[in-house]
PDB file of C-alpha atoms in Angstrom:
ATOM      1  CA  MET Y  11      -3.901 -23.237  31.059  1.00 47.00           C
ATOM      2  CA  THR Y  12      -4.954 -21.390  27.888  1.00 48.00           C
ATOM      3  CA  THR Y  13      -8.531 -22.482  27.158  1.00 55.00           C
ATOM      4  CA  ASP Y  14      -9.287 -19.906  24.448  1.00 67.00           C
ATOM      5  CA  THR Y  15      -8.345 -21.637  21.178  1.00 73.00           C
ATOM      6  CA  PRO Y  16      -7.511 -18.501  19.092  1.00 76.00           C
ATOM      7  CA  ALA Y  17      -5.358 -17.102  21.909  1.00 77.00           C
ATOM      8  CA  ARG Y  18      -3.638 -20.459  22.336  1.00 83.00           C
ATOM      9  CA  LEU Y  19      -2.940 -20.688  18.597  1.00 82.00           C
ATOM     10  CA  LEU Y  20      -1.357 -17.238  18.631  1.00 79.00           C
ATOM     11  CA  THR Y  21       0.814 -18.208  21.591  1.00 83.00           C
ATOM     12  CA  LEU Y  22       1.820 -21.433  19.864  1.00 85.00           C
ATOM     13  CA  LEU Y  23       2.633 -19.540  16.657  1.00 81.00           C
ATOM     14  CA  SER Y  24       4.745 -17.045  18.579  1.00 78.00           C
ATOM     15  CA  LEU Y  25       6.747 -19.899  20.109  1.00 81.00           C
ATOM     16  CA  LEU Y  26       7.237 -21.661  16.773  1.00 82.00           C
ATOM     17  CA  GLN Y  27       8.540 -18.472  15.159  1.00 73.00           C
ATOM     18  CA  THR Y  28      11.573 -18.733  17.434  1.00 69.00           C
ATOM     19  CA  PRO Y  29      14.250 -20.400  15.246  1.00 64.00           C
ATOM     20  CA  ARG Y  30      14.507 -23.699  17.129  1.00 73.00           C
ATOM     21  CA  GLU Y  31      12.792 -27.072  17.356  1.00 81.00           C
ATOM     22  CA  TRP Y  32      10.202 -27.404  20.110  1.00 85.00           C
ATOM     23  CA  PRO Y  33       9.586 -30.825  21.703  1.00 87.00           C
ATOM     24  CA  GLY Y  34       5.884 -31.636  21.891  1.00 86.00           C
ATOM     25  CA  GLY Y  35       6.064 -32.089  25.658  1.00 86.00           C
ATOM     26  CA  GLU Y  36       7.635 -28.657  26.155  1.00 87.00           C
ATOM     27  CA  LEU Y  37       4.968 -26.998  24.023  1.00 89.00           C
ATOM     28  CA  ALA Y  38       2.250 -28.789  25.975  1.00 89.00           C
ATOM     29  CA  GLY Y  39       3.781 -27.565  29.220  1.00 89.00           C
ATOM     30  CA  ARG Y  40       4.090 -23.977  27.968  1.00 88.00           C
ATOM     31  CA  LEU Y  41       0.464 -23.939  26.826  1.00 89.00           C
ATOM     32  CA  GLY Y  42      -0.941 -25.934  29.728  1.00 89.00           C
ATOM     33  CA  VAL Y  43      -2.640 -28.490  27.480  1.00 90.00           C
ATOM     34  CA  SER Y  44      -2.169 -32.116  26.471  1.00 89.00           C
ATOM     35  CA  ARG Y  45       0.151 -33.289  23.713  1.00 88.00           C
ATOM     36  CA  ARG Y  46      -2.923 -34.363  21.770  1.00 90.00           C
ATOM     37  CA  THR Y  47      -4.218 -30.772  21.868  1.00 91.00           C
ATOM     38  CA  VAL Y  48      -0.828 -29.549  20.665  1.00 89.00           C
ATOM     39  CA  ARG Y  49      -1.030 -31.918  17.677  1.00 89.00           C
ATOM     40  CA  ARG Y  50      -4.519 -30.621  16.857  1.00 90.00           C
ATOM     41  CA  ASP Y  51      -3.341 -27.029  17.125  1.00 89.00           C
ATOM     42  CA  ILE Y  52      -0.402 -27.796  14.831  1.00 89.00           C
ATOM     43  CA  ASP Y  53      -2.870 -29.191  12.272  1.00 90.00           C
ATOM     44  CA  ARG Y  54      -4.943 -26.001  12.552  1.00 87.00           C
ATOM     45  CA  LEU Y  55      -1.866 -23.869  11.858  1.00 86.00           C
ATOM     46  CA  ARG Y  56      -1.054 -25.982   8.812  1.00 86.00           C
ATOM     47  CA  GLU Y  57      -4.587 -25.470   7.496  1.00 85.00           C
ATOM     48  CA  LEU Y  58      -3.989 -21.713   7.843  1.00 81.00           C
ATOM     49  CA  GLY Y  59      -0.883 -21.983   5.656  1.00 80.00           C
ATOM     50  CA  TYR Y  60       1.870 -22.153   8.269  1.00 81.00           C
ATOM     51  CA  PRO Y  61       4.478 -24.764   7.223  1.00 84.00           C
ATOM     52  CA  VAL Y  62       5.102 -26.609  10.492  1.00 86.00           C
ATOM     53  CA  GLN Y  63       7.518 -29.520  10.199  1.00 87.00           C
ATOM     54  CA  ALA Y  64       7.313 -32.421  12.646  1.00 87.00           C
ATOM     55  CA  THR Y  65      10.125 -34.780  13.608  1.00 82.00           C
ATOM     56  CA  LYS Y  66       9.664 -38.306  14.863  1.00 76.00           C
ATOM     57  CA  GLY Y  67      10.985 -39.663  18.127  1.00 67.00           C
ATOM     58  CA  ALA Y  68      10.123 -40.365  21.721  1.00 63.00           C
ATOM     59  CA  ASP Y  69       9.268 -36.689  22.180  1.00 59.00           C
ATOM     60  CA  GLY Y  70       8.641 -35.544  18.635  1.00 65.00           C
ATOM     61  CA  GLY Y  71       9.448 -31.940  17.930  1.00 85.00           C
ATOM     62  CA  TYR Y  72       8.001 -29.156  15.793  1.00 88.00           C
ATOM     63  CA  ARG Y  73       9.667 -26.404  13.797  1.00 85.00           C
ATOM     64  CA  LEU Y  74       8.312 -23.623  11.582  1.00 80.00           C
ATOM     65  CA  VAL Y  75      10.061 -23.842   8.198  1.00 78.00           C
ATOM     66  CA  ALA Y  76      10.061 -21.816   4.989  1.00 70.00           C
ATOM     67  CA  GLY Y  77       7.039 -22.391   2.767  1.00 63.00           C
ATOM     68  CA  LYS Y  78       5.809 -21.318  -0.649  1.00 58.00           C
ATOM     69  CA  ALA Y  79       3.937 -18.276   0.641  1.00 58.00           C
ATOM     70  CA  MET Y  80       4.527 -15.663   3.333  1.00 57.00           C
ATOM     71  CA  PRO Y  81       2.094 -16.343   6.215  1.00 60.00           C
ATOM     72  CA  PRO Y  82       1.148 -13.706   8.809  1.00 66.00           C
ATOM     73  CA  LEU Y  83       3.682 -13.197  11.588  1.00 63.00           C
ATOM     74  CA  VAL Y  84       3.092 -12.739  15.301  1.00 65.00           C
ATOM     75  CA  LEU Y  85       5.412 -10.158  16.872  1.00 67.00           C
ATOM     76  CA  ASP Y  86       6.095  -9.369  20.505  1.00 70.00           C
ATOM     77  CA  ASP Y  87       6.452  -5.757  21.661  1.00 72.00           C
ATOM     78  CA  GLU Y  88      10.224  -5.559  21.199  1.00 72.00           C
ATOM     79  CA  GLU Y  89      10.093  -7.098  17.709  1.00 69.00           C
ATOM     80  CA  ALA Y  90       7.296  -4.753  16.603  1.00 70.00           C
ATOM     81  CA  VAL Y  91       9.226  -1.691  17.803  1.00 69.00           C
ATOM     82  CA  ALA Y  92      12.441  -2.857  16.112  1.00 68.00           C
ATOM     83  CA  ILE Y  93      10.721  -3.463  12.780  1.00 70.00           C
ATOM     84  CA  ALA Y  94       8.830  -0.158  12.906  1.00 69.00           C
ATOM     85  CA  VAL Y  95      12.034   1.801  13.604  1.00 64.00           C
ATOM     86  CA  GLY Y  96      13.815   0.024  10.742  1.00 66.00           C
ATOM     87  CA  LEU Y  97      10.948   0.639   8.325  1.00 64.00           C
ATOM     88  CA  ARG Y  98      10.775   4.294   9.290  1.00 63.00           C
ATOM     89  CA  ALA Y  99      14.469   4.673   8.570  1.00 59.00           C
ATOM     90  CA  GLY Y 100      14.075   2.998   5.173  1.00 57.00           C
ATOM     91  CA  ALA Y 101      10.905   4.882   4.261  1.00 56.00           C
ATOM     92  CA  GLY Y 102      12.214   8.296   5.269  1.00 52.00           C
ATOM     93  CA  HIS Y 103      14.821   8.205   2.487  1.00 53.00           C
ATOM     94  CA  ALA Y 104      14.189   7.243  -1.111  1.00 48.00           C
ATOM     95  CA  VAL Y 105      16.265   4.073  -1.026  1.00 45.00           C
ATOM     96  CA  GLU Y 106      16.038   2.386  -4.401  1.00 44.00           C
ATOM     97  CA  GLY Y 107      14.530  -1.091  -4.209  1.00 45.00           C
ATOM     98  CA  LEU Y 108      13.265  -0.719  -0.624  1.00 47.00           C
ATOM     99  CA  ASP Y 109      11.387   2.554  -0.662  1.00 55.00           C
ATOM    100  CA  GLU Y 110       7.804   1.704  -1.674  1.00 61.00           C
ATOM    101  CA  ALA Y 111       7.796  -1.675   0.058  1.00 60.00           C
ATOM    102  CA  SER Y 112       8.980  -0.008   3.285  1.00 65.00           C
ATOM    103  CA  VAL Y 113       6.135   2.499   3.149  1.00 67.00           C
ATOM    104  CA  ARG Y 114       3.484  -0.164   2.494  1.00 67.00           C
ATOM    105  CA  ALA Y 115       4.759  -2.363   5.311  1.00 69.00           C
ATOM    106  CA  LEU Y 116       5.084   0.586   7.686  1.00 67.00           C
ATOM    107  CA  ALA Y 117       1.517   1.728   6.950  1.00 70.00           C
ATOM    108  CA  LYS Y 118       0.174  -1.752   7.729  1.00 67.00           C
ATOM    109  CA  LEU Y 119       2.194  -2.063  10.931  1.00 70.00           C
ATOM    110  CA  GLU Y 120       1.429   1.385  12.335  1.00 68.00           C
ATOM    111  CA  GLN Y 121      -2.284   0.894  11.633  1.00 65.00           C
ATOM    112  CA  VAL Y 122      -2.403  -1.798  14.322  1.00 63.00           C
ATOM    113  CA  LEU Y 123       0.498  -0.682  16.539  1.00 72.00           C
ATOM    114  CA  PRO Y 124      -0.743   0.143  20.081  1.00 77.00           C
ATOM    115  CA  GLY Y 125      -0.309   3.729  21.214  1.00 75.00           C
ATOM    116  CA  ARG Y 126       2.255   2.783  23.877  1.00 76.00           C
ATOM    117  CA  LEU Y 127       4.445   1.079  21.245  1.00 74.00           C
ATOM    118  CA  ARG Y 128       3.986   3.892  18.747  1.00 71.00           C
ATOM    119  CA  HIS Y 129       5.269   6.297  21.403  1.00 70.00           C
ATOM    120  CA  ARG Y 130       8.332   4.088  21.961  1.00 71.00           C
ATOM    121  CA  VAL Y 131       9.053   4.015  18.238  1.00 67.00           C
ATOM    122  CA  THR Y 132       8.813   7.807  17.958  1.00 65.00           C
ATOM    123  CA  THR Y 133      10.994   8.341  21.023  1.00 64.00           C
ATOM    124  CA  LEU Y 134      13.670   5.933  19.808  1.00 58.00           C
ATOM    125  CA  GLN Y 135      13.768   7.435  16.335  1.00 56.00           C
ATOM    126  CA  ALA Y 136      14.009  10.973  17.736  1.00 54.00           C
ATOM    127  CA  ALA Y 137      17.015   9.960  19.807  1.00 51.00           C
ATOM    128  CA  THR Y 138      18.976   8.454  16.920  1.00 49.00           C
ATOM    129  CA  THR Y 139      20.496   9.851  13.742  1.00 46.00           C
ATOM    130  CA  PRO Y 140      20.955   7.493  10.792  1.00 48.00           C
ATOM    131  CA  LEU Y 141      23.995   7.776   8.538  1.00 42.00           C
ATOM    132  CA  THR Y 142      22.465   7.362   5.081  1.00 46.00           C
ATOM    133  CA  SER Y 143      23.814   7.545   1.573  1.00 45.00           C
ATOM    134  CA  GLY Y 144      20.610   8.802  -0.027  1.00 49.00           C
ATOM    135  CA  ASP Y 145      20.867  11.868  -2.228  1.00 51.00           C
ATOM    136  CA  GLY Y 146      17.319  13.086  -1.853  1.00 55.00           C
ATOM    137  CA  PRO Y 147      15.685  15.027   0.979  1.00 59.00           C
ATOM    138  CA  SER Y 148      14.518  13.166   4.075  1.00 64.00           C
ATOM    139  CA  ILE Y 149      10.777  12.688   4.517  1.00 71.00           C
ATOM    140  CA  ALA Y 150       8.923  12.285   7.802  1.00 71.00           C
ATOM    141  CA  PRO Y 151       7.723   8.659   7.877  1.00 70.00           C
ATOM    142  CA  GLU Y 152       4.386   9.849   9.267  1.00 75.00           C
ATOM    143  CA  THR Y 153       3.817  11.833   6.071  1.00 82.00           C
ATOM    144  CA  LEU Y 154       4.475   8.789   3.917  1.00 79.00           C
ATOM    145  CA  THR Y 155       2.327   6.443   5.979  1.00 77.00           C
ATOM    146  CA  VAL Y 156      -0.641   8.845   5.957  1.00 83.00           C
ATOM    147  CA  MET Y 157      -0.367   9.139   2.186  1.00 86.00           C
ATOM    148  CA  ALA Y 158       0.053   5.399   1.675  1.00 81.00           C
ATOM    149  CA  SER Y 159      -2.907   4.616   3.928  1.00 80.00           C
ATOM    150  CA  THR Y 160      -5.240   7.086   2.208  1.00 87.00           C
ATOM    151  CA  ALA Y 161      -4.218   5.851  -1.233  1.00 87.00           C
ATOM    152  CA  ALA Y 162      -4.780   2.219  -0.256  1.00 80.00           C
ATOM    153  CA  GLY Y 163      -8.062   3.000   1.516  1.00 81.00           C
ATOM    154  CA  HIS Y 164      -9.398   5.369  -1.194  1.00 89.00           C
ATOM    155  CA  GLU Y 165      -9.696   8.202   1.329  1.00 91.00           C
ATOM    156  CA  ARG Y 166      -9.412  11.888   0.471  1.00 94.00           C
ATOM    157  CA  LEU Y 167      -6.237  13.596   1.662  1.00 95.00           C
ATOM    158  CA  ARG Y 168      -5.772  17.252   2.588  1.00 96.00           C
ATOM    159  CA  PHE Y 169      -2.364  18.894   2.980  1.00 96.00           C
ATOM    160  CA  ALA Y 170      -0.400  22.123   2.743  1.00 95.00           C
ATOM    161  CA  TYR Y 171       1.879  22.423  -0.278  1.00 95.00           C
ATOM    162  CA  ARG Y 172       4.797  24.670  -1.148  1.00 91.00           C
ATOM    163  CA  ALA Y 173       5.411  25.051  -4.881  1.00 87.00           C
ATOM    164  CA  ALA Y 174       8.842  25.445  -6.479  1.00 78.00           C
ATOM    165  CA  ASP Y 175       8.475  29.251  -6.467  1.00 81.00           C
ATOM    166  CA  GLY Y 176       7.619  29.263  -2.746  1.00 85.00           C
ATOM    167  CA  THR Y 177       3.852  29.728  -3.183  1.00 90.00           C
ATOM    168  CA  GLU Y 178       1.877  28.159  -0.330  1.00 93.00           C
ATOM    169  CA  SER Y 179      -1.499  26.512  -0.898  1.00 94.00           C
ATOM    170  CA  ARG Y 180      -3.924  24.018   0.615  1.00 95.00           C
ATOM    171  CA  ARG Y 181      -4.810  20.960  -1.461  1.00 96.00           C
ATOM    172  CA  LEU Y 182      -7.679  18.494  -1.254  1.00 96.00           C
ATOM    173  CA  THR Y 183      -6.861  15.378  -3.253  1.00 96.00           C
ATOM    174  CA  GLU Y 184      -7.810  11.840  -4.093  1.00 96.00           C
ATOM    175  CA  PRO Y 185      -4.423  10.093  -3.668  1.00 94.00           C
ATOM    176  CA  TYR Y 186      -3.605   7.458  -6.261  1.00 93.00           C
ATOM    177  CA  ARG Y 187      -0.017   6.259  -5.723  1.00 88.00           C
ATOM    178  CA  LEU Y 188       3.289   7.167  -4.107  1.00 84.00           C
ATOM    179  CA  VAL Y 189       6.204   6.957  -6.535  1.00 83.00           C
ATOM    180  CA  SER Y 190       9.906   7.031  -5.705  1.00 76.00           C
ATOM    181  CA  THR Y 191      12.510   8.091  -8.252  1.00 73.00           C
ATOM    182  CA  GLY Y 192      15.411   6.950  -6.090  1.00 63.00           C
ATOM    183  CA  ARG Y 193      16.071  10.531  -4.961  1.00 66.00           C
ATOM    184  CA  ARG Y 194      12.636  11.880  -4.142  1.00 76.00           C
ATOM    185  CA  TRP Y 195       9.110  10.788  -3.298  1.00 82.00           C
ATOM    186  CA  TYR Y 196       6.163  12.006  -5.380  1.00 89.00           C
ATOM    187  CA  LEU Y 197       2.420  11.703  -4.830  1.00 91.00           C
ATOM    188  CA  VAL Y 198       0.249  11.165  -7.889  1.00 93.00           C
ATOM    189  CA  ALA Y 199      -3.252  12.366  -7.018  1.00 94.00           C
ATOM    190  CA  TYR Y 200      -6.417  13.924  -8.415  1.00 96.00           C
ATOM    191  CA  ASP Y 201      -6.648  17.557  -7.258  1.00 96.00           C
ATOM    192  CA  ILE Y 202     -10.298  18.215  -6.353  1.00 95.00           C
ATOM    193  CA  ASP Y 203     -10.161  22.029  -6.497  1.00 92.00           C
ATOM    194  CA  ARG Y 204      -8.281  22.072  -9.824  1.00 92.00           C
ATOM    195  CA  ASP Y 205     -10.333  19.234 -11.278  1.00 93.00           C
ATOM    196  CA  ASP Y 206      -7.260  17.561 -12.770  1.00 93.00           C
ATOM    197  CA  TRP Y 207      -4.477  15.085 -12.077  1.00 94.00           C
ATOM    198  CA  ARG Y 208      -1.350  16.432 -10.384  1.00 92.00           C
ATOM    199  CA  THR Y 209       2.001  15.266  -9.054  1.00 92.00           C
ATOM    200  CA  PHE Y 210       3.329  16.596  -5.741  1.00 93.00           C
ATOM    201  CA  ARG Y 211       6.868  16.434  -4.349  1.00 90.00           C
ATOM    202  CA  VAL Y 212       6.388  14.894  -0.922  1.00 88.00           C
ATOM    203  CA  ASP Y 213       9.245  16.871   0.655  1.00 87.00           C
ATOM    204  CA  ARG Y 214       7.175  20.008  -0.077  1.00 91.00           C
ATOM    205  CA  VAL Y 215       4.094  18.595   1.676  1.00 92.00           C
ATOM    206  CA  SER Y 216       3.208  19.480   5.261  1.00 90.00           C
ATOM    207  CA  GLU Y 217       0.280  18.822   7.596  1.00 91.00           C
ATOM    208  CA  PRO Y 218      -1.110  15.795   5.717  1.00 92.00           C
ATOM    209  CA  PHE Y 219      -4.581  14.954   7.019  1.00 91.00           C
ATOM    210  CA  ALA Y 220      -6.778  11.970   6.206  1.00 89.00           C
ATOM    211  CA  THR Y 221     -10.295  13.427   5.911  1.00 90.00           C
ATOM    212  CA  GLY Y 222     -12.178  10.150   6.325  1.00 86.00           C
ATOM    213  CA  ALA Y 223     -14.184  10.862   3.153  1.00 90.00           C
ATOM    214  CA  ARG Y 224     -14.092   7.882   0.791  1.00 89.00           C
ATOM    215  CA  PHE Y 225     -13.972   8.124  -2.992  1.00 92.00           C
ATOM    216  CA  VAL Y 226     -14.275   5.886  -6.022  1.00 92.00           C
ATOM    217  CA  PRO Y 227     -10.850   5.806  -7.721  1.00 90.00           C
ATOM    218  CA  ARG Y 228     -10.692   7.585 -11.062  1.00 92.00           C
ATOM    219  CA  GLU Y 229      -8.903   6.159 -14.071  1.00 91.00           C
ATOM    220  CA  LEU Y 230      -5.406   7.577 -14.407  1.00 91.00           C
ATOM    221  CA  PRO Y 231      -4.813   8.909 -17.969  1.00 88.00           C
ATOM    222  CA  THR Y 232      -1.655   6.858 -18.493  1.00 82.00           C
ATOM    223  CA  GLY Y 233      -2.836   3.839 -16.489  1.00 78.00           C
ATOM    224  CA  ASN Y 234       0.487   3.792 -14.649  1.00 84.00           C
ATOM    225  CA  ALA Y 235       1.585   6.190 -11.902  1.00 85.00           C
ATOM    226  CA  ALA Y 236       5.299   5.966 -12.743  1.00 82.00           C
ATOM    227  CA  GLU Y 237       4.632   6.757 -16.406  1.00 84.00           C
ATOM    228  CA  PHE Y 238       2.341   9.644 -15.446  1.00 86.00           C
ATOM    229  CA  LEU Y 239       5.093  11.080 -13.240  1.00 83.00           C
ATOM    230  CA  ARG Y 240       7.679  10.698 -16.002  1.00 78.00           C
ATOM    231  CA  GLN Y 241       5.489  12.549 -18.506  1.00 80.00           C
ATOM    232  CA  SER Y 242       4.668  15.237 -15.953  1.00 81.00           C
ATOM    233  CA  MET Y 243       8.347  15.828 -15.190  1.00 73.00           C
ATOM    234  CA  GLN Y 244       9.154  16.081 -18.896  1.00 68.00           C
ATOM    235  CA  ARG Y 245       6.433  18.709 -19.366  1.00 71.00           C
ATOM    236  CA  HIS Y 246       7.502  20.881 -16.452  1.00 64.00           C
ATOM    237  CA  GLN Y 247      11.264  20.494 -16.390  1.00 64.00           C
ATOM    238  CA  GLU Y 248      13.996  21.340 -18.807  1.00 62.00           C
ATOM    239  CA  THR Y 249      15.563  18.047 -19.857  1.00 72.00           C
ATOM    240  CA  TYR Y 250      19.017  17.312 -21.228  1.00 78.00           C
ATOM    241  CA  ASP Y 251      20.107  14.454 -23.453  1.00 85.00           C
ATOM    242  CA  PHE Y 252      23.515  13.300 -22.279  1.00 91.00           C
ATOM    243  CA  GLU Y 253      26.284  10.943 -23.375  1.00 94.00           C
ATOM    244  CA  VAL Y 254      29.135   9.812 -21.139  1.00 95.00           C
ATOM    245  CA  THR Y 255      31.835   7.185 -21.679  1.00 96.00           C
ATOM    246  CA  PHE Y 256      33.567   5.399 -18.802  1.00 96.00           C
ATOM    247  CA  ALA Y 257      36.958   3.699 -18.564  1.00 94.00           C
ATOM    248  CA  ALA Y 258      35.380   0.764 -16.725  1.00 94.00           C
ATOM    249  CA  PRO Y 259      33.201  -2.278 -17.522  1.00 94.00           C
ATOM    250  CA  ALA Y 260      29.461  -1.720 -17.923  1.00 93.00           C
ATOM    251  CA  ASP Y 261      28.518  -3.859 -14.904  1.00 93.00           C
ATOM    252  CA  PHE Y 262      30.938  -1.882 -12.702  1.00 93.00           C
ATOM    253  CA  VAL Y 263      29.315   1.428 -13.708  1.00 93.00           C
ATOM    254  CA  ALA Y 264      25.740   0.089 -13.538  1.00 91.00           C
ATOM    255  CA  ALA Y 265      26.268  -1.038  -9.942  1.00 89.00           C
ATOM    256  CA  ARG Y 266      27.316   2.479  -8.885  1.00 87.00           C
ATOM    257  CA  LEU Y 267      24.765   4.697 -10.640  1.00 87.00           C
ATOM    258  CA  PRO Y 268      21.008   5.077 -10.035  1.00 80.00           C
ATOM    259  CA  LYS Y 269      19.060   2.896 -12.454  1.00 78.00           C
ATOM    260  CA  TRP Y 270      16.870   5.775 -13.577  1.00 74.00           C
ATOM    261  CA  LEU Y 271      19.926   7.441 -15.167  1.00 81.00           C
ATOM    262  CA  GLY Y 272      19.996   4.600 -17.691  1.00 84.00           C
ATOM    263  CA  THR Y 273      21.828   1.369 -18.431  1.00 90.00           C
ATOM    264  CA  PRO Y 274      25.449   1.533 -19.608  1.00 94.00           C
ATOM    265  CA  GLU Y 275      26.183  -0.294 -22.867  1.00 94.00           C
ATOM    266  CA  PRO Y 276      29.545  -2.042 -23.239  1.00 95.00           C
ATOM    267  CA  LEU Y 277      32.031  -0.684 -25.772  1.00 95.00           C
ATOM    268  CA  ASP Y 278      34.586  -3.380 -24.962  1.00 94.00           C
ATOM    269  CA  ASP Y 279      35.693  -5.325 -21.894  1.00 92.00           C
ATOM    270  CA  ASP Y 280      37.124  -2.231 -20.218  1.00 93.00           C
ATOM    271  CA  SER Y 281      34.838   0.625 -21.250  1.00 95.00           C
ATOM    272  CA  CYS Y 282      31.177   1.500 -21.689  1.00 96.00           C
ATOM    273  CA  ARG Y 283      28.860   4.313 -22.733  1.00 95.00           C
ATOM    274  CA  LEU Y 284      25.802   5.789 -21.030  1.00 94.00           C
ATOM    275  CA  ARG Y 285      23.134   7.692 -22.955  1.00 91.00           C
ATOM    276  CA  GLY Y 286      19.896   9.127 -21.623  1.00 84.00           C
ATOM    277  CA  SER Y 287      18.013  12.226 -20.605  1.00 80.00           C
ATOM    278  CA  VAL Y 288      17.733  13.898 -17.247  1.00 74.00           C
ATOM    279  CA  GLY Y 289      15.480  16.585 -15.856  1.00 65.00           C
ATOM    280  CA  ASP Y 290      17.400  17.111 -12.631  1.00 59.00           C
ATOM    281  CA  ALA Y 291      19.968  19.843 -12.243  1.00 69.00           C
ATOM    282  CA  VAL Y 292      23.061  19.010 -14.248  1.00 79.00           C
ATOM    283  CA  GLN Y 293      25.152  19.953 -11.192  1.00 82.00           C
ATOM    284  CA  TRP Y 294      23.726  16.959  -9.349  1.00 82.00           C
ATOM    285  CA  VAL Y 295      24.464  14.646 -12.288  1.00 86.00           C
ATOM    286  CA  ALA Y 296      28.047  15.961 -12.364  1.00 88.00           C
ATOM    287  CA  PHE Y 297      28.370  15.195  -8.654  1.00 88.00           C
ATOM    288  CA  ARG Y 298      27.078  11.630  -9.126  1.00 87.00           C
ATOM    289  CA  LEU Y 299      29.524  11.013 -11.942  1.00 90.00           C
ATOM    290  CA  ALA Y 300      32.378  12.313  -9.809  1.00 89.00           C
ATOM    291  CA  LEU Y 301      31.572   9.722  -7.143  1.00 87.00           C
ATOM    292  CA  LEU Y 302      32.391   6.875  -9.523  1.00 88.00           C
ATOM    293  CA  GLU Y 303      35.720   5.178  -8.906  1.00 87.00           C
ATOM    294  CA  CYS Y 304      36.788   5.368 -12.549  1.00 92.00           C
ATOM    295  CA  ASP Y 305      37.708   7.883 -15.241  1.00 93.00           C
ATOM    296  CA  PHE Y 306      34.954   9.178 -17.503  1.00 95.00           C
ATOM    297  CA  MET Y 307      34.387  11.705 -20.288  1.00 94.00           C
ATOM    298  CA  VAL Y 308      31.248  13.784 -20.835  1.00 94.00           C
ATOM    299  CA  HIS Y 309      30.432  14.295 -24.535  1.00 93.00           C
ATOM    300  CA  GLU Y 310      27.132  16.180 -24.228  1.00 89.00           C
ATOM    301  CA  PRO Y 311      25.331  18.370 -23.349  1.00 88.00           C
ATOM    302  CA  GLU Y 312      27.499  21.431 -22.970  1.00 89.00           C
ATOM    303  CA  GLU Y 313      25.713  22.266 -19.702  1.00 87.00           C
ATOM    304  CA  LEU Y 314      26.904  18.982 -18.156  1.00 89.00           C
ATOM    305  CA  VAL Y 315      30.414  19.427 -19.563  1.00 92.00           C
ATOM    306  CA  ARG Y 316      30.579  22.854 -17.940  1.00 90.00           C
ATOM    307  CA  ALA Y 317      29.177  21.544 -14.627  1.00 89.00           C
ATOM    308  CA  VAL Y 318      31.820  18.788 -14.489  1.00 91.00           C
ATOM    309  CA  ARG Y 319      34.582  21.270 -15.332  1.00 91.00           C
ATOM    310  CA  GLU Y 320      33.435  23.663 -12.590  1.00 90.00           C
ATOM    311  CA  LEU Y 321      33.176  20.857 -10.046  1.00 89.00           C
ATOM    312  CA  GLY Y 322      36.673  19.651 -10.929  1.00 89.00           C
ATOM    313  CA  ALA Y 323      38.099  23.142 -10.561  1.00 88.00           C
ATOM    314  CA  ARG Y 324      36.407  23.584  -7.201  1.00 87.00           C
ATOM    315  CA  LEU Y 325      37.779  20.283  -5.919  1.00 85.00           C
ATOM    316  CA  SER Y 326      41.240  21.163  -7.195  1.00 86.00           C
ATOM    317  CA  ARG Y 327      41.179  24.468  -5.330  1.00 85.00           C
ATOM    318  CA  ALA Y 328      40.066  22.697  -2.174  1.00 83.00           C
ATOM    319  CA  ALA Y 329      42.927  20.217  -2.448  1.00 78.00           C
ATOM    320  CA  ALA Y 330      45.455  22.951  -3.133  1.00 75.00           C
ATOM    321  CA  GLY Y 331      44.327  24.842  -0.052  1.00 62.00           C
ATOM    322  CA  ALA Y 332      45.002  21.800   2.124  1.00 55.00           C
ATOM    323  CA  GLN Y 333      48.687  21.629   1.153  1.00 54.00           C
TER     324      GLN Y 333
END
């Protein structure tokens, strides 16, 4: 018999999260209490926001249904490990639409994950290799979770950093936000030693360490981390304005290109045009365009035209060599 009410409520919640209807008598037997106590415990769960639906009958049943808000979940060991492994896989690659949410959820889960389960998660991940379609470099989930936790907890973060020219340095920062561009992760943070805001490519970060020192968050100049990153990239990278037309409907093209490249505008029912600017290497943009399952024509810039021409010639030579 479970006499501790909080423990009994957690056990009851764990049972109800199984997608089935539980007869009141069966729940009472599982918990070692009376049916009246089960009804009281169900009322307590409802007061906490859990939408428990009751059915009438000789042995009325209970089922946890969808509500208006997301209540806390109770996970057993196997479920916690499965979710952590899945979140690590999603967080380790900049998957558009899932990236930042995966990191936030993973940081919350690993904060309370027992050491024995954390070891199982690490072992399982080390023994598997995901087949991903991401274009950016892989990031160790531990790096992302440390950064996310320090940013959320307003805790200073120290790490080693390798600049684009290969220069190594140690940085002490006040992390503000993690931002994903769909290809890469960036950390927007205040650099203590340089007394200024900076952006850091996370794939160039190593040995991240949460110092434990708290700080009062500073006001970001732009007020928005994504906008600050965009402006920073424009200042430090050579950008190209481009124009491409596609022999395919706009929705077809939009579904197959990263959103940050821009939104195609329809020319007619069977063609569209994409205009924008890009700071990434034009060779990568040429590669992304080549992956589309439709014909296209690059109008500008000349650098992108040349990159597409060189890629086409290389592919042609590869095909000729296979004959």
